[in-house]
JSON list of C-alpha atoms in Angstrom, two decimals:
[
{"chain": "O", "resi": 137, "resn": "MET", "atom": "CA", "xyz": [-21.16, 8.01, 6.25]},
{"chain": "O", "resi": 138, "resn": "ARG", "atom": "CA", "xyz": [-24.39, 9.25, 4.93]},
{"chain": "O", "resi": 139, "resn": "GLU", "atom": "CA", "xyz": [-23.81, 8.28, 1.44]},
{"chain": "O", "resi": 140, "resn": "PRO", "atom": "CA", "xyz": [-21.36, 6.04, -0.80]},
{"chain": "O", "resi": 141, "resn": "VAL", "atom": "CA", "xyz": [-18.01, 8.42, -1.10]},
{"chain": "O", "resi": 142, "resn": "VAL", "atom": "CA", "xyz": [-17.20, 8.86, -5.33]},
{"chain": "O", "resi": 143, "resn": "HIS", "atom": "CA", "xyz": [-14.17, 10.14, -6.87]},
{"chain": "O", "resi": 144, "resn": "VAL", "atom": "CA", "xyz": [-14.38, 11.17, -10.13]},
{"chain": "O", "resi": 145, "resn": "ILE", "atom": "CA", "xyz": [-11.63, 11.43, -12.94]},
{"chain": "O", "resi": 146, "resn": "PRO", "atom": "CA", "xyz": [-13.08, 13.26, -15.95]},
{"chain": "O", "resi": 147, "resn": "ALA", "atom": "CA", "xyz": [-12.34, 12.73, -19.04]},
{"chain": "O", "resi": 148, "resn": "HIS", "atom": "CA", "xyz": [-10.78, 14.99, -21.77]},
{"chain": "O", "resi": 149, "resn": "GLY", "atom": "CA", "xyz": [-13.73, 16.89, -23.48]},
{"chain": "O", "resi": 150, "resn": "ALA", "atom": "CA", "xyz": [-17.09, 15.31, -23.73]},
{"chain": "O", "resi": 151, "resn": "VAL", "atom": "CA", "xyz": [-17.99, 12.17, -21.62]},
{"chain": "O", "resi": 152, "resn": "LYS", "atom": "CA", "xyz": [-18.82, 9.26, -24.05]},
{"chain": "O", "resi": 153, "resn": "ALA", "atom": "CA", "xyz": [-18.72, 6.08, -21.33]},
{"chain": "O", "resi": 154, "resn": "VAL", "atom": "CA", "xyz": [-18.06, 5.92, -17.57]},
{"chain": "O", "resi": 155, "resn": "ALA", "atom": "CA", "xyz": [-16.10, 3.29, -16.51]},
{"chain": "O", "resi": 156, "resn": "LEU", "atom": "CA", "xyz": [-17.15, 2.98, -12.52]},
{"chain": "O", "resi": 157, "resn": "VAL", "atom": "CA", "xyz": [-14.46, 1.35, -10.18]},
{"chain": "O", "resi": 158, "resn": "LEU", "atom": "CA", "xyz": [-15.41, -1.14, -7.21]},
{"chain": "O", "resi": 159, "resn": "HIS", "atom": "CA", "xyz": [-12.78, -2.22, -4.61]},
{"chain": "O", "resi": 160, "resn": "GLY", "atom": "CA", "xyz": [-13.20, -5.31, -2.24]},
{"chain": "O", "resi": 161, "resn": "GLY", "atom": "CA", "xyz": [-14.57, -5.50, 1.23]},
{"chain": "O", "resi": 162, "resn": "GLN", "atom": "CA", "xyz": [-15.15, -8.48, 3.45]},
{"chain": "O", "resi": 163, "resn": "GLU", "atom": "CA", "xyz": [-18.29, -11.31, 3.73]},
{"chain": "O", "resi": 164, "resn": "VAL", "atom": "CA", "xyz": [-19.23, -9.54, 7.09]},
{"chain": "O", "resi": 165, "resn": "GLY", "atom": "CA", "xyz": [-18.63, -6.24, 8.36]},
{"chain": "O", "resi": 166, "resn": "ARG", "atom": "CA", "xyz": [-20.75, -2.76, 9.58]},
{"chain": "O", "resi": 167, "resn": "THR", "atom": "CA", "xyz": [-18.04, -0.31, 10.22]},
{"chain": "O", "resi": 168, "resn": "ALA", "atom": "CA", "xyz": [-17.60, 2.33, 7.96]},
{"chain": "O", "resi": 169, "resn": "THR", "atom": "CA", "xyz": [-14.83, 1.99, 4.88]},
{"chain": "O", "resi": 170, "resn": "SER", "atom": "CA", "xyz": [-11.96, 4.59, 5.08]},
{"chain": "O", "resi": 171, "resn": "ALA", "atom": "CA", "xyz": [-9.87, 5.88, 2.14]},
{"chain": "O", "resi": 172, "resn": "ARG", "atom": "CA", "xyz": [-6.83, 4.29, 3.78]},
{"chain": "O", "resi": 173, "resn": "GLN", "atom": "CA", "xyz": [-8.03, 0.55, 3.58]},
{"chain": "O", "resi": 174, "resn": "LEU", "atom": "CA", "xyz": [-5.88, -1.92, 1.35]},
{"chain": "O", "resi": 175, "resn": "ALA", "atom": "CA", "xyz": [-9.24, -2.96, -0.77]},
{"chain": "O", "resi": 176, "resn": "VAL", "atom": "CA", "xyz": [-9.81, 0.92, -1.47]},
{"chain": "O", "resi": 177, "resn": "LEU", "atom": "CA", "xyz": [-6.21, 1.57, -2.62]},
{"chain": "O", "resi": 178, "resn": "ARG", "atom": "CA", "xyz": [-5.80, -1.50, -4.42]},
{"chain": "O", "resi": 179, "resn": "MET", "atom": "CA", "xyz": [-8.04, -0.18, -6.99]},
{"chain": "O", "resi": 180, "resn": "ILE", "atom": "CA", "xyz": [-6.46, 3.34, -7.63]},
{"chain": "O", "resi": 181, "resn": "PRO", "atom": "CA", "xyz": [-3.82, 2.31, -9.73]},
{"chain": "O", "resi": 182, "resn": "PHE", "atom": "CA", "xyz": [-6.83, 0.66, -11.84]},
{"chain": "O", "resi": 183, "resn": "ALA", "atom": "CA", "xyz": [-8.77, 4.24, -11.88]},
{"chain": "O", "resi": 184, "resn": "TRP", "atom": "CA", "xyz": [-5.93, 5.63, -13.21]},
{"chain": "O", "resi": 185, "resn": "ALA", "atom": "CA", "xyz": [-4.38, 3.25, -15.52]},
{"chain": "O", "resi": 186, "resn": "LEU", "atom": "CA", "xyz": [-8.42, 3.36, -17.35]},
{"chain": "O", "resi": 187, "resn": "THR", "atom": "CA", "xyz": [-7.65, 7.05, -17.25]},
{"chain": "O", "resi": 188, "resn": "ARG", "atom": "CA", "xyz": [-4.58, 7.12, -18.82]},
{"chain": "O", "resi": 189, "resn": "ALA", "atom": "CA", "xyz": [-5.64, 4.61, -21.71]},
{"chain": "O", "resi": 190, "resn": "GLY", "atom": "CA", "xyz": [-9.17, 6.54, -22.18]},
{"chain": "O", "resi": 191, "resn": "ALA", "atom": "CA", "xyz": [-9.19, 9.72, -21.25]},
{"chain": "O", "resi": 192, "resn": "ASP", "atom": "CA", "xyz": [-8.52, 10.82, -24.99]},
{"chain": "O", "resi": 193, "resn": "ARG", "atom": "CA", "xyz": [-11.58, 8.64, -26.12]},
{"chain": "O", "resi": 194, "resn": "GLY", "atom": "CA", "xyz": [-13.91, 10.57, -23.43]},
{"chain": "O", "resi": 195, "resn": "LEU", "atom": "CA", "xyz": [-13.94, 7.75, -21.16]},
{"chain": "O", "resi": 196, "resn": "ALA", "atom": "CA", "xyz": [-14.53, 9.16, -17.56]},
{"chain": "O", "resi": 197, "resn": "VAL", "atom": "CA", "xyz": [-13.66, 6.79, -14.22]},
{"chain": "O", "resi": 198, "resn": "TRP", "atom": "CA", "xyz": [-15.80, 6.61, -11.40]},
{"chain": "O", "resi": 199, "resn": "ARG", "atom": "CA", "xyz": [-14.04, 5.10, -7.95]},
{"chain": "O", "resi": 200, "resn": "ALA", "atom": "CA", "xyz": [-16.70, 4.23, -5.48]},
{"chain": "O", "resi": 201, "resn": "ARG", "atom": "CA", "xyz": [-16.39, 3.55, -1.58]},
{"chain": "O", "resi": 202, "resn": "TYR", "atom": "CA", "xyz": [-18.96, 2.15, -0.03]},
{"chain": "O", "resi": 203, "resn": "ARG", "atom": "CA", "xyz": [-20.68, 2.97, 3.27]},
{"chain": "O", "resi": 204, "resn": "VAL", "atom": "CA", "xyz": [-19.76, -0.29, 4.99]},
{"chain": "O", "resi": 205, "resn": "ARG", "atom": "CA", "xyz": [-17.28, -2.88, 4.66]},
{"chain": "O", "resi": 206, "resn": "GLY", "atom": "CA", "xyz": [-18.91, -6.19, 4.93]},
{"chain": "O", "resi": 207, "resn": "TRP", "atom": "CA", "xyz": [-21.23, -7.78, 2.32]},
{"chain": "O", "resi": 208, "resn": "ASN", "atom": "CA", "xyz": [-23.45, -8.82, 5.15]},
{"chain": "O", "resi": 209, "resn": "GLY", "atom": "CA", "xyz": [-25.67, -11.83, 3.91]},
{"chain": "O", "resi": 210, "resn": "PRO", "atom": "CA", "xyz": [-28.94, -11.08, 2.77]},
{"chain": "O", "resi": 211, "resn": "ASP", "atom": "CA", "xyz": [-28.55, -7.16, 2.80]},
{"chain": "O", "resi": 212, "resn": "ALA", "atom": "CA", "xyz": [-25.87, -7.16, 0.17]},
{"chain": "O", "resi": 213, "resn": "SER", "atom": "CA", "xyz": [-24.69, -3.62, 1.42]},
{"chain": "O", "resi": 214, "resn": "PRO", "atom": "CA", "xyz": [-22.39, -2.47, -1.22]},
{"chain": "O", "resi": 215, "resn": "VAL", "atom": "CA", "xyz": [-25.33, -3.44, -3.91]},
{"chain": "O", "resi": 216, "resn": "THR", "atom": "CA", "xyz": [-27.75, -0.57, -2.48]},
{"chain": "O", "resi": 217, "resn": "ASP", "atom": "CA", "xyz": [-24.75, 1.70, -2.51]},
{"chain": "O", "resi": 218, "resn": "ILE", "atom": "CA", "xyz": [-23.96, 0.97, -6.15]},
{"chain": "O", "resi": 219, "resn": "THR", "atom": "CA", "xyz": [-27.37, 1.17, -7.38]},
{"chain": "O", "resi": 220, "resn": "GLU", "atom": "CA", "xyz": [-27.44, 4.97, -5.49]},
{"chain": "O", "resi": 221, "resn": "VAL", "atom": "CA", "xyz": [-24.32, 5.61, -7.38]},
{"chain": "O", "resi": 222, "resn": "LEU", "atom": "CA", "xyz": [-25.61, 4.12, -10.44]},
{"chain": "O", "resi": 223, "resn": "ALA", "atom": "CA", "xyz": [-28.65, 6.47, -10.65]},
{"chain": "O", "resi": 224, "resn": "LYS", "atom": "CA", "xyz": [-26.47, 9.65, -9.60]},
{"chain": "O", "resi": 225, "resn": "LEU", "atom": "CA", "xyz": [-24.24, 8.38, -12.54]},
{"chain": "O", "resi": 226, "resn": "ARG", "atom": "CA", "xyz": [-27.10, 8.59, -14.91]},
{"chain": "O", "resi": 227, "resn": "ARG", "atom": "CA", "xyz": [-28.50, 11.51, -13.68]},
{"chain": "O", "resi": 228, "resn": "ALA", "atom": "CA", "xyz": [-24.99, 13.24, -14.63]},
{"chain": "O", "resi": 229, "resn": "HIS", "atom": "CA", "xyz": [-24.11, 11.55, -17.99]},
{"chain": "O", "resi": 230, "resn": "ASP", "atom": "CA", "xyz": [-26.40, 9.15, -19.60]},
{"chain": "O", "resi": 231, "resn": "VAL", "atom": "CA", "xyz": [-23.84, 7.26, -21.49]},
{"chain": "O", "resi": 232, "resn": "PRO", "atom": "CA", "xyz": [-22.62, 3.68, -21.44]},
{"chain": "O", "resi": 233, "resn": "VAL", "atom": "CA", "xyz": [-20.92, 2.09, -18.21]},
{"chain": "O", "resi": 234, "resn": "ILE", "atom": "CA", "xyz": [-18.45, -0.60, -17.75]},
{"chain": "O", "resi": 235, "resn": "LEU", "atom": "CA", "xyz": [-18.63, -1.75, -14.58]},
{"chain": "O", "resi": 236, "resn": "VAL", "atom": "CA", "xyz": [-14.85, -2.88, -12.85]},
{"chain": "O", "resi": 237, "resn": "GLY", "atom": "CA", "xyz": [-15.08, -4.55, -9.26]},
{"chain": "O", "resi": 238, "resn": "HIS", "atom": "CA", "xyz": [-12.41, -6.77, -7.34]},
{"chain": "O", "resi": 239, "resn": "SER", "atom": "CA", "xyz": [-13.04, -9.56, -5.30]},
{"chain": "O", "resi": 240, "resn": "MET", "atom": "CA", "xyz": [-16.73, -8.45, -3.39]},
{"chain": "O", "resi": 241, "resn": "GLY", "atom": "CA", "xyz": [-16.76, -5.47, -5.91]},
{"chain": "O", "resi": 242, "resn": "GLY", "atom": "CA", "xyz": [-16.66, -7.92, -8.78]},
{"chain": "O", "resi": 243, "resn": "ARG", "atom": "CA", "xyz": [-19.62, -9.76, -7.06]},
{"chain": "O", "resi": 244, "resn": "THR", "atom": "CA", "xyz": [-21.13, -6.12, -6.66]},
{"chain": "O", "resi": 245, "resn": "ALA", "atom": "CA", "xyz": [-20.80, -5.35, -10.29]},
{"chain": "O", "resi": 246, "resn": "LEU", "atom": "CA", "xyz": [-22.06, -8.54, -11.68]},
{"chain": "O", "resi": 247, "resn": "ARG", "atom": "CA", "xyz": [-24.97, -8.08, -9.40]},
{"chain": "O", "resi": 248, "resn": "VAL", "atom": "CA", "xyz": [-26.05, -4.81, -10.78]},
{"chain": "O", "resi": 249, "resn": "ALA", "atom": "CA", "xyz": [-24.87, -5.13, -14.61]},
{"chain": "O", "resi": 250, "resn": "GLY", "atom": "CA", "xyz": [-29.05, -5.31, -14.98]},
{"chain": "O", "resi": 251, "resn": "ASP", "atom": "CA", "xyz": [-28.79, -1.58, -14.70]},
{"chain": "O", "resi": 252, "resn": "PRO", "atom": "CA", "xyz": [-29.86, -0.14, -17.72]},
{"chain": "O", "resi": 253, "resn": "ASN", "atom": "CA", "xyz": [-26.63, 1.89, -18.41]},
{"chain": "O", "resi": 254, "resn": "VAL", "atom": "CA", "xyz": [-24.43, -0.76, -17.90]},
{"chain": "O", "resi": 255, "resn": "VAL", "atom": "CA", "xyz": [-22.83, -2.51, -20.98]},
{"chain": "O", "resi": 256, "resn": "GLY", "atom": "CA", "xyz": [-20.35, -4.60, -19.52]},
{"chain": "O", "resi": 257, "resn": "VAL", "atom": "CA", "xyz": [-18.65, -5.85, -16.37]},
{"chain": "O", "resi": 258, "resn": "ALA", "atom": "CA", "xyz": [-14.77, -6.56, -15.53]},
{"chain": "O", "resi": 259, "resn": "ALA", "atom": "CA", "xyz": [-14.79, -8.67, -12.30]},
{"chain": "O", "resi": 260, "resn": "LEU", "atom": "CA", "xyz": [-11.29, -9.31, -11.14]},
{"chain": "O", "resi": 261, "resn": "ALA", "atom": "CA", "xyz": [-10.73, -12.11, -8.72]},
{"chain": "O", "resi": 262, "resn": "PRO", "atom": "CA", "xyz": [-14.60, -11.99, -8.30]},
{"chain": "O", "resi": 263, "resn": "TRP", "atom": "CA", "xyz": [-15.98, -13.53, -4.91]},
{"chain": "O", "resi": 264, "resn": "VAL", "atom": "CA", "xyz": [-18.89, -15.46, -6.73]},
{"chain": "O", "resi": 265, "resn": "PRO", "atom": "CA", "xyz": [-20.34, -18.11, -4.54]},
{"chain": "O", "resi": 266, "resn": "GLU", "atom": "CA", "xyz": [-22.53, -21.09, -5.38]},
{"chain": "O", "resi": 267, "resn": "GLY", "atom": "CA", "xyz": [-26.20, -19.47, -6.45]},
{"chain": "O", "resi": 268, "resn": "GLU", "atom": "CA", "xyz": [-24.90, -16.33, -7.38]},
{"chain": "O", "resi": 269, "resn": "PRO", "atom": "CA", "xyz": [-27.51, -14.90, -9.77]},
{"chain": "O", "resi": 270, "resn": "VAL", "atom": "CA", "xyz": [-26.88, -14.35, -13.62]},
{"chain": "O", "resi": 271, "resn": "ALA", "atom": "CA", "xyz": [-30.24, -13.45, -14.81]},
{"chain": "O", "resi": 272, "resn": "GLN", "atom": "CA", "xyz": [-29.31, -9.73, -14.88]},
{"chain": "O", "resi": 273, "resn": "LEU", "atom": "CA", "xyz": [-26.10, -10.20, -17.21]},
{"chain": "O", "resi": 274, "resn": "ALA", "atom": "CA", "xyz": [-28.54, -10.73, -20.24]},
{"chain": "O", "resi": 275, "resn": "GLY", "atom": "CA", "xyz": [-27.39, -8.09, -23.16]},
{"chain": "O", "resi": 276, "resn": "ARG", "atom": "CA", "xyz": [-24.12, -7.68, -21.11]},
{"chain": "O", "resi": 277, "resn": "ARG", "atom": "CA", "xyz": [-20.62, -8.17, -22.30]},
{"chain": "O", "resi": 278, "resn": "VAL", "atom": "CA", "xyz": [-18.67, -10.03, -18.90]},
{"chain": "O", "resi": 279, "resn": "LEU", "atom": "CA", "xyz": [-14.93, -10.42, -18.50]},
{"chain": "O", "resi": 280, "resn": "LEU", "atom": "CA", "xyz": [-13.90, -12.76, -15.72]},
{"chain": "O", "resi": 281, "resn": "VAL", "atom": "CA", "xyz": [-10.03, -12.48, -14.30]},
{"chain": "O", "resi": 282, "resn": "HIS", "atom": "CA", "xyz": [-9.00, -14.93, -11.57]},
{"chain": "O", "resi": 283, "resn": "GLY", "atom": "CA", "xyz": [-5.47, -15.98, -10.64]},
{"chain": "O", "resi": 284, "resn": "SER", "atom": "CA", "xyz": [-4.58, -19.79, -10.25]},
{"chain": "O", "resi": 285, "resn": "ALA", "atom": "CA", "xyz": [-2.97, -19.33, -7.15]},
{"chain": "O", "resi": 286, "resn": "ASP", "atom": "CA", "xyz": [-5.82, -16.85, -5.31]},
{"chain": "O", "resi": 287, "resn": "ARG", "atom": "CA", "xyz": [-6.14, -18.38, -2.00]},
{"chain": "O", "resi": 288, "resn": "THR", "atom": "CA", "xyz": [-8.94, -15.87, -0.73]},
{"chain": "O", "resi": 289, "resn": "THR", "atom": "CA", "xyz": [-11.63, -16.43, -3.88]},
{"chain": "O", "resi": 290, "resn": "LYS", "atom": "CA", "xyz": [-12.20, -19.54, -5.47]},
{"chain": "O", "resi": 291, "resn": "PRO", "atom": "CA", "xyz": [-11.20, -19.81, -9.44]},
{"chain": "O", "resi": 292, "resn": "GLY", "atom": "CA", "xyz": [-12.77, -22.51, -9.75]},
{"chain": "O", "resi": 293, "resn": "GLU", "atom": "CA", "xyz": [-16.21, -20.75, -8.61]},
{"chain": "O", "resi": 294, "resn": "THR", "atom": "CA", "xyz": [-15.44, -18.40, -10.88]},
{"chain": "O", "resi": 295, "resn": "HIS", "atom": "CA", "xyz": [-14.95, -20.65, -14.13]},
{"chain": "O", "resi": 296, "resn": "ALA", "atom": "CA", "xyz": [-18.49, -22.18, -12.79]},
{"chain": "O", "resi": 297, "resn": "TYR", "atom": "CA", "xyz": [-20.18, -19.03, -12.74]},
{"chain": "O", "resi": 298, "resn": "ALA", "atom": "CA", "xyz": [-18.56, -18.01, -16.13]},
{"chain": "O", "resi": 299, "resn": "ARG", "atom": "CA", "xyz": [-20.63, -21.16, -17.83]},
{"chain": "O", "resi": 300, "resn": "ARG", "atom": "CA", "xyz": [-23.86, -20.14, -16.36]},
{"chain": "O", "resi": 301, "resn": "ALA", "atom": "CA", "xyz": [-23.18, -16.67, -17.19]},
{"chain": "O", "resi": 302, "resn": "ARG", "atom": "CA", "xyz": [-22.96, -17.93, -20.98]},
{"chain": "O", "resi": 303, "resn": "GLU", "atom": "CA", "xyz": [-26.30, -18.93, -21.16]},
{"chain": "O", "resi": 304, "resn": "VAL", "atom": "CA", "xyz": [-27.55, -15.17, -20.79]},
{"chain": "O", "resi": 305, "resn": "ALA", "atom": "CA", "xyz": [-24.69, -12.54, -21.74]},
{"chain": "O", "resi": 306, "resn": "THR", "atom": "CA", "xyz": [-23.97, -11.44, -25.06]},
{"chain": "O", "resi": 307, "resn": "GLU", "atom": "CA", "xyz": [-20.43, -12.54, -24.44]},
{"chain": "O", "resi": 308, "resn": "VAL", "atom": "CA", "xyz": [-18.36, -14.10, -21.52]},
{"chain": "O", "resi": 309, "resn": "GLN", "atom": "CA", "xyz": [-14.04, -13.95, -21.64]},
{"chain": "O", "resi": 310, "resn": "MET", "atom": "CA", "xyz": [-12.93, -16.12, -18.88]},
{"chain": "O", "resi": 311, "resn": "VAL", "atom": "CA", "xyz": [-8.83, -15.33, -18.54]},
{"chain": "O", "resi": 312, "resn": "ASP", "atom": "CA", "xyz": [-6.64, -17.32, -15.74]},
{"chain": "O", "resi": 313, "resn": "ILE", "atom": "CA", "xyz": [-3.58, -15.88, -14.91]},
{"chain": "O", "resi": 314, "resn": "PRO", "atom": "CA", "xyz": [-1.30, -18.77, -13.82]},
{"chain": "O", "resi": 315, "resn": "GLY", "atom": "CA", "xyz": [0.61, -17.96, -10.36]},
{"chain": "O", "resi": 316, "resn": "GLU", "atom": "CA", "xyz": [-1.20, -15.04, -9.74]},
{"chain": "O", "resi": 317, "resn": "GLY", "atom": "CA", "xyz": [-2.71, -14.30, -6.24]},
{"chain": "O", "resi": 318, "resn": "HIS", "atom": "CA", "xyz": [-5.72, -12.43, -4.69]},
{"chain": "O", "resi": 319, "resn": "GLY", "atom": "CA", "xyz": [-3.89, -9.40, -4.56]},
{"chain": "O", "resi": 320, "resn": "MET", "atom": "CA", "xyz": [-2.87, -8.92, -8.24]},
{"chain": "O", "resi": 321, "resn": "LEU", "atom": "CA", "xyz": [0.70, -8.05, -7.35]},
{"chain": "O", "resi": 322, "resn": "ARG", "atom": "CA", "xyz": [2.81, -10.41, -9.42]},
{"chain": "O", "resi": 323, "resn": "GLN", "atom": "CA", "xyz": [1.27, -9.19, -12.78]},
{"chain": "O", "resi": 324, "resn": "PRO", "atom": "CA", "xyz": [-0.14, -5.75, -12.30]},
{"chain": "O", "resi": 325, "resn": "ARG", "atom": "CA", "xyz": [0.41, -4.53, -15.97]},
{"chain": "O", "resi": 326, "resn": "LEU", "atom": "CA", "xyz": [-1.49, -7.77, -17.65]},
{"chain": "O", "resi": 327, "resn": "TRP", "atom": "CA", "xyz": [-4.49, -7.25, -15.14]},
{"chain": "O", "resi": 328, "resn": "HIS", "atom": "CA", "xyz": [-4.59, -3.61, -16.10]},
{"chain": "O", "resi": 329, "resn": "ARG", "atom": "CA", "xyz": [-3.84, -4.34, -20.06]},
{"chain": "O", "resi": 330, "resn": "LEU", "atom": "CA", "xyz": [-7.15, -6.92, -19.70]},
{"chain": "O", "resi": 331, "resn": "THR", "atom": "CA", "xyz": [-9.41, -4.15, -17.92]},
{"chain": "O", "resi": 332, "resn": "ASN", "atom": "CA", "xyz": [-8.44, -1.53, -20.12]},
{"chain": "O", "resi": 333, "resn": "GLU", "atom": "CA", "xyz": [-8.59, -3.23, -23.74]},
{"chain": "O", "resi": 334, "resn": "PHE", "atom": "CA", "xyz": [-11.82, -4.54, -22.25]},
{"chain": "O", "resi": 335, "resn": "ALA", "atom": "CA", "xyz": [-13.36, -1.33, -21.54]},
{"chain": "O", "resi": 336, "resn": "LEU", "atom": "CA", "xyz": [-12.37, 0.80, -24.55]},
{"chain": "O", "resi": 337, "resn": "SER", "atom": "CA", "xyz": [-14.02, -2.01, -26.24]},
{"chain": "O", "resi": 338, "resn": "LEU", "atom": "CA", "xyz": [-17.44, -1.16, -25.10]},
{"chain": "O", "resi": 339, "resn": "PHE", "atom": "CA", "xyz": [-17.84, 2.17, -26.85]}
]
């Protein structure tokens, strides 16, 4: 794959903001992503929910797919990909950008939040291990959502990240969903509503 794949759902009329949706992945993996992977498919309903909620207000939705499946330690592979996508997005639409990421996509979204067009990040069941940086969140609004029954990423680490992020971000919301697992399957409407309301509040 020569560059990250991007699927665009246009706004109705002029683009006033863009939601960039980022899927999850795995800790280590050099194989190429595919459109059929569960982590990729999981974010399609979020993209369409954002479109239904915001297209009439000028929200376009971009859904990115990384070159490879893994984070890959210091390479932080998806960060490189999404930095490129954000530059491409800025050339197309110099408007506010809201990042929406699940799991590894949440970590990626938080890492690239220092991009000048980014105004907020919705990180859903994010993978935020101890030591994850927060300085790039200065001036941004952040929504962190985690299910209490998640056994893949750790709610406690998300709470710890929220505490550190509050020292620099404009606003940090931390929402716990009791009994929800990593797949966001028990209460999908709640996940969508929280994401949509957050995104639409930023432009």
